[in-house]
PDB file of C-alpha atoms in Angstrom:
ATOM      1  CA  MET A1027      -9.999  -4.326 -51.428  1.00  0.00           C
ATOM      2  CA  THR A1028      -6.848  -3.741 -53.442  1.00  0.00           C
ATOM      3  CA  LYS A1029      -3.443  -5.361 -52.952  1.00  0.00           C
ATOM      4  CA  CYS A1030      -2.132  -2.064 -51.611  1.00  0.00           C
ATOM      5  CA  GLY A1031      -4.912  -1.987 -48.994  1.00  0.00           C
ATOM      6  CA  PHE A1032      -4.022  -5.499 -47.781  1.00  0.00           C
ATOM      7  CA  LYS A1033      -0.363  -4.511 -47.509  1.00  0.00           C
ATOM      8  CA  VAL A1034      -1.183  -1.446 -45.414  1.00  0.00           C
ATOM      9  CA  ILE A1035      -3.422  -3.450 -43.071  1.00  0.00           C
ATOM     10  CA  GLY A1036      -0.786  -6.193 -42.760  1.00  0.00           C
ATOM     11  CA  LEU A1037       1.985  -3.729 -41.930  1.00  0.00           C
ATOM     12  CA  PHE A1038      -0.236  -1.961 -39.412  1.00  0.00           C
ATOM     13  CA  LEU A1039      -1.021  -5.240 -37.619  1.00  0.00           C
ATOM     14  CA  ILE A1040       2.643  -6.287 -37.495  1.00  0.00           C
ATOM     15  CA  PHE A1041       3.806  -2.963 -36.050  1.00  0.00           C
ATOM     16  CA  SER A1042       0.919  -2.881 -33.554  1.00  0.00           C
ATOM     17  CA  VAL A1043       1.933  -6.262 -32.155  1.00  0.00           C
ATOM     18  CA  LEU A1044       5.595  -5.257 -31.997  1.00  0.00           C
ATOM     19  CA  LEU A1045       5.007  -1.965 -30.196  1.00  0.00           C
ATOM     20  CA  THR A1046       2.568  -3.242 -27.569  1.00  0.00           C
ATOM     21  CA  GLY A1047       4.865  -6.035 -26.399  1.00  0.00           C
ATOM     22  CA  CYS A1048       7.854  -3.857 -25.475  1.00  0.00           C
ATOM     23  CA  MET A1049       8.411  -2.619 -21.915  1.00  0.00           C
ATOM     24  CA  THR A1050      11.721  -1.547 -20.400  1.00  0.00           C
ATOM     25  CA  SER A1051      13.035  -2.791 -17.039  1.00  0.00           C
ATOM     26  CA  ALA A1052      12.577   0.712 -15.604  1.00  0.00           C
ATOM     27  CA  ARG A1053       8.901   0.560 -16.570  1.00  0.00           C
ATOM     28  CA  HIS A1054       8.536  -2.875 -14.943  1.00  0.00           C
ATOM     29  CA  GLN A1055      10.152  -1.410 -11.778  1.00  0.00           C
ATOM     30  CA  GLN A1056       7.623   1.434 -11.703  1.00  0.00           C
ATOM     31  CA  ASN A1057       4.773  -1.070 -11.864  1.00  0.00           C
ATOM     32  CA  LEU A1058       5.951  -2.809  -8.682  1.00  0.00           C
ATOM     33  CA  SER A1059       4.040  -1.695  -5.618  1.00  0.00           C
ATOM     34  CA  SER A1060       5.452  -1.468  -2.138  1.00  0.00           C
ATOM     35  CA  SER A1061       3.932  -3.730   0.489  1.00  0.00           C
ATOM     36  CA  GLN A1062       4.622  -1.229   3.260  1.00  0.00           C
ATOM     37  CA  GLU A1063       2.010   1.398   3.988  1.00  0.00           C
ATOM     38  CA  LYS A1064       4.423   3.818   5.662  1.00  0.00           C
ATOM     39  CA  GLU A1065       8.101   3.295   5.067  1.00  0.00           C
ATOM     40  CA  MET A1066      10.434   4.372   7.861  1.00  0.00           C
ATOM     41  CA  THR A1067      13.319   6.498   6.608  1.00  0.00           C
ATOM     42  CA  VAL A1068      16.025   8.676   8.127  1.00  0.00           C
ATOM     43  CA  GLY A1069      14.071  11.692   6.882  1.00  0.00           C
ATOM     44  CA  ILE A1070      10.959  10.661   8.794  1.00  0.00           C
ATOM     45  CA  VAL A1071      12.981  10.083  11.973  1.00  0.00           C
ATOM     46  CA  LYS A1072      14.692  13.493  11.671  1.00  0.00           C
ATOM     47  CA  LYS A1073      11.398  15.238  10.934  1.00  0.00           C
ATOM     48  CA  GLU A1074       9.179  13.519  13.507  1.00  0.00           C
ATOM     49  CA  ILE A1075      11.337  12.769  16.564  1.00  0.00           C
ATOM     50  CA  ARG A1076      12.263  15.604  18.932  1.00  0.00           C
ATOM     51  CA  VAL A1077      13.942  15.693  22.331  1.00  0.00           C
ATOM     52  CA  GLY A1078      11.191  16.016  24.958  1.00  0.00           C
ATOM     53  CA  MET A1079       8.566  14.012  23.001  1.00  0.00           C
ATOM     54  CA  SER A1080       6.436  11.559  24.956  1.00  0.00           C
ATOM     55  CA  GLN A1081       6.563   7.815  24.345  1.00  0.00           C
ATOM     56  CA  ALA A1082       2.981   7.946  23.055  1.00  0.00           C
ATOM     57  CA  ASP A1083       3.928  10.562  20.450  1.00  0.00           C
ATOM     58  CA  VAL A1084       6.958   8.518  19.351  1.00  0.00           C
ATOM     59  CA  ALA A1085       4.790   5.410  19.004  1.00  0.00           C
ATOM     60  CA  ALA A1086       2.233   7.394  16.992  1.00  0.00           C
ATOM     61  CA  SER A1087       4.962   8.664  14.646  1.00  0.00           C
ATOM     62  CA  LEU A1088       7.050   5.515  14.171  1.00  0.00           C
ATOM     63  CA  GLY A1089       4.855   2.663  15.359  1.00  0.00           C
ATOM     64  CA  SER A1090       5.810   0.007  17.874  1.00  0.00           C
ATOM     65  CA  PRO A1091       9.524  -0.561  18.456  1.00  0.00           C
ATOM     66  CA  ASN A1092      11.151  -3.929  17.703  1.00  0.00           C
ATOM     67  CA  ILE A1093      13.008  -4.011  21.020  1.00  0.00           C
ATOM     68  CA  VAL A1094      12.311  -2.306  24.360  1.00  0.00           C
ATOM     69  CA  SER A1095      15.007  -2.495  27.027  1.00  0.00           C
ATOM     70  CA  LYS A1096      16.553  -0.536  29.892  1.00  0.00           C
ATOM     71  CA  ASP A1097      20.039   0.955  30.007  1.00  0.00           C
ATOM     72  CA  SER A1098      22.464   0.902  32.963  1.00  0.00           C
ATOM     73  CA  ASP A1099      20.580   3.810  34.601  1.00  0.00           C
ATOM     74  CA  SER A1100      17.231   1.953  34.301  1.00  0.00           C
ATOM     75  CA  LYS A1101      16.048   4.372  31.605  1.00  0.00           C
ATOM     76  CA  GLU A1102      13.933   2.921  28.815  1.00  0.00           C
ATOM     77  CA  VAL A1103      15.486   2.455  25.356  1.00  0.00           C
ATOM     78  CA  TRP A1104      13.471   1.753  22.222  1.00  0.00           C
ATOM     79  CA  ILE A1105      15.136   0.190  19.200  1.00  0.00           C
ATOM     80  CA  TYR A1106      13.618   0.177  15.741  1.00  0.00           C
ATOM     81  CA  ASP A1107      15.442  -2.214  13.440  1.00  0.00           C
ATOM     82  CA  LYS A1108      14.087  -2.233   9.903  1.00  0.00           C
ATOM     83  CA  ILE A1109      15.397  -4.397   7.081  1.00  0.00           C
ATOM     84  CA  ALA A1110      13.958  -4.236   3.580  1.00  0.00           C
ATOM     85  CA  THR A1111      14.831  -6.369   0.592  1.00  0.00           C
ATOM     86  CA  GLU A1112      13.621  -5.271  -2.785  1.00  0.00           C
ATOM     87  CA  ALA A1113      13.962  -7.614  -5.725  1.00  0.00           C
ATOM     88  CA  SER A1114      12.859  -6.774  -9.220  1.00  0.00           C
ATOM     89  CA  TYR A1115      12.949  -8.850 -12.344  1.00  0.00           C
ATOM     90  CA  SER A1116      12.218  -7.731 -15.839  1.00  0.00           C
ATOM     91  CA  ARG A1117      11.809  -9.933 -18.869  1.00  0.00           C
ATOM     92  CA  GLU A1118      11.072  -8.887 -22.374  1.00  0.00           C
ATOM     93  CA  ALA A1119      10.296 -11.181 -25.230  1.00  0.00           C
ATOM     94  CA  GLY A1120       9.255 -10.389 -28.736  1.00  0.00           C
ATOM     95  CA  GLY A1121       9.183 -11.822 -32.162  1.00  0.00           C
ATOM     96  CA  VAL A1122       8.217 -11.248 -35.724  1.00  0.00           C
ATOM     97  CA  SER A1123       6.904 -13.808 -38.114  1.00  0.00           C
ATOM     98  CA  GLY A1124       5.232 -13.594 -41.410  1.00  0.00           C
ATOM     99  CA  ALA A1125       3.845 -15.756 -44.127  1.00  0.00           C
ATOM    100  CA  GLY A1126       2.581 -15.162 -47.579  1.00  0.00           C
ATOM    101  CA  GLY A1127       1.157 -17.213 -50.353  1.00  0.00           C
ATOM    102  CA  ALA A1128       0.021 -16.834 -53.902  1.00  0.00           C
ATOM    103  CA  ALA A1129      -1.810 -18.897 -56.450  1.00  0.00           C
ATOM    104  CA  GLY A1130      -2.573 -18.312 -60.046  1.00  0.00           C
ATOM    105  CA  THR A1131      -3.066 -20.009 -63.341  1.00  0.00           C
ATOM    106  CA  THR A1132      -1.439 -19.539 -66.678  1.00  0.00           C
ATOM    107  CA  GLY A1133      -3.366 -21.390 -69.256  1.00  0.00           C
ATOM    108  CA  THR A1134      -3.708 -24.911 -67.907  1.00  0.00           C
ATOM    109  CA  THR A1135      -0.862 -24.710 -65.347  1.00  0.00           C
ATOM    110  CA  LEU A1136      -1.507 -23.893 -61.672  1.00  0.00           C
ATOM    111  CA  LEU A1137       1.265 -21.889 -59.986  1.00  0.00           C
ATOM    112  CA  LEU A1138       1.598 -21.953 -56.191  1.00  0.00           C
ATOM    113  CA  GLY A1139       4.049 -20.028 -54.064  1.00  0.00           C
ATOM    114  CA  PHE A1140       4.636 -19.694 -50.340  1.00  0.00           C
ATOM    115  CA  ILE A1141       7.119 -17.732 -48.271  1.00  0.00           C
ATOM    116  CA  SER A1142       7.601 -17.765 -44.501  1.00  0.00           C
ATOM    117  CA  GLY A1143      10.028 -16.270 -42.004  1.00  0.00           C
ATOM    118  CA  GLY A1144      10.404 -15.645 -38.320  1.00  0.00           C
ATOM    119  CA  TYR A1145      12.568 -14.013 -35.673  1.00  0.00           C
ATOM    120  CA  GLY A1146      12.402 -14.106 -31.883  1.00  0.00           C
ATOM    121  CA  LYS A1147      14.299 -12.415 -29.050  1.00  0.00           C
ATOM    122  CA  SER A1148      14.155 -12.623 -25.273  1.00  0.00           C
ATOM    123  CA  SER A1149      16.134 -10.777 -22.600  1.00  0.00           C
ATOM    124  CA  GLY A1150      15.872 -10.199 -18.877  1.00  0.00           C
ATOM    125  CA  ALA A1151      17.499  -8.556 -15.872  1.00  0.00           C
ATOM    126  CA  MET A1152      17.261  -8.975 -12.097  1.00  0.00           C
ATOM    127  CA  SER A1153      18.209  -6.573  -9.336  1.00  0.00           C
ATOM    128  CA  THR A1154      18.225  -7.057  -5.555  1.00  0.00           C
ATOM    129  CA  THR A1155      18.772  -4.266  -3.029  1.00  0.00           C
ATOM    130  CA  GLN A1156      18.822  -4.471   0.757  1.00  0.00           C
ATOM    131  CA  LYS A1157      18.314  -1.505   3.066  1.00  0.00           C
ATOM    132  CA  THR A1158      18.724  -1.394   6.828  1.00  0.00           C
ATOM    133  CA  LEU A1159      17.760   1.303   9.296  1.00  0.00           C
ATOM    134  CA  THR A1160      18.427   1.112  13.025  1.00  0.00           C
ATOM    135  CA  VAL A1161      16.963   3.833  15.251  1.00  0.00           C
ATOM    136  CA  ILE A1162      17.785   4.002  18.968  1.00  0.00           C
ATOM    137  CA  ILE A1163      15.665   6.277  21.155  1.00  0.00           C
ATOM    138  CA  ARG A1164      16.609   6.837  24.807  1.00  0.00           C
ATOM    139  CA  PHE A1165      14.010   8.127  27.253  1.00  0.00           C
ATOM    140  CA  ASP A1166      14.551   9.948  30.545  1.00  0.00           C
ATOM    141  CA  LYS A1167      12.916   8.981  33.862  1.00  0.00           C
ATOM    142  CA  SER A1168       9.763  10.940  32.946  1.00  0.00           C
ATOM    143  CA  GLU A1169       9.412   8.890  29.708  1.00  0.00           C
ATOM    144  CA  LYS A1170      10.341  11.776  27.407  1.00  0.00           C
ATOM    145  CA  VAL A1171      12.884  11.506  24.575  1.00  0.00           C
ATOM    146  CA  GLU A1172      16.330  12.233  25.975  1.00  0.00           C
ATOM    147  CA  SER A1173      18.317  11.450  22.810  1.00  0.00           C
ATOM    148  CA  PHE A1174      18.086   9.467  19.594  1.00  0.00           C
ATOM    149  CA  SER A1175      20.493   8.126  16.998  1.00  0.00           C
ATOM    150  CA  TYR A1176      20.233   6.188  13.766  1.00  0.00           C
ATOM    151  CA  HIS A1177      22.275   4.271  11.238  1.00  0.00           C
ATOM    152  CA  ALA A1178      21.199   3.533   7.671  1.00  0.00           C
ATOM    153  CA  SER A1179      22.838   1.408   4.998  1.00  0.00           C
ATOM    154  CA  LYS A1180      21.986   0.253   1.501  1.00  0.00           C
ATOM    155  CA  PHE A1181      23.689  -2.553  -0.352  1.00  0.00           C
TER     156      PHE A1181
END
């Protein structure tokens, strides 16, 4: 193999290592999976819950409530209180190093040469977000939805 062939292979290997080690924080975020099978959102509450629905239908749509109580008129009230914390961390590290050597003879003298270099970089970012959703569903005496309200926040 010629010197030019070795140079091409060497450059290819260096760039292959550099390109495969780079991933952005957004890409790391996409790779995170949610631990919740069905996330409760305001959209789901607005779409699924209707005045006149039975308690069984509400439970099928939203799951079991966190709190069940009675109001001043002895009507049942269901409260769903959901809190989610999402934390993501991204770290990227990379480096380049190289080495080269040469040997040769001129007459009776042996010539040796060596060159080396290196560079490294590391960076990272962390993000934490908390979301809360409180849903209050009031039922009438016949256990049908009388009214519902919700409050959502993200910080």
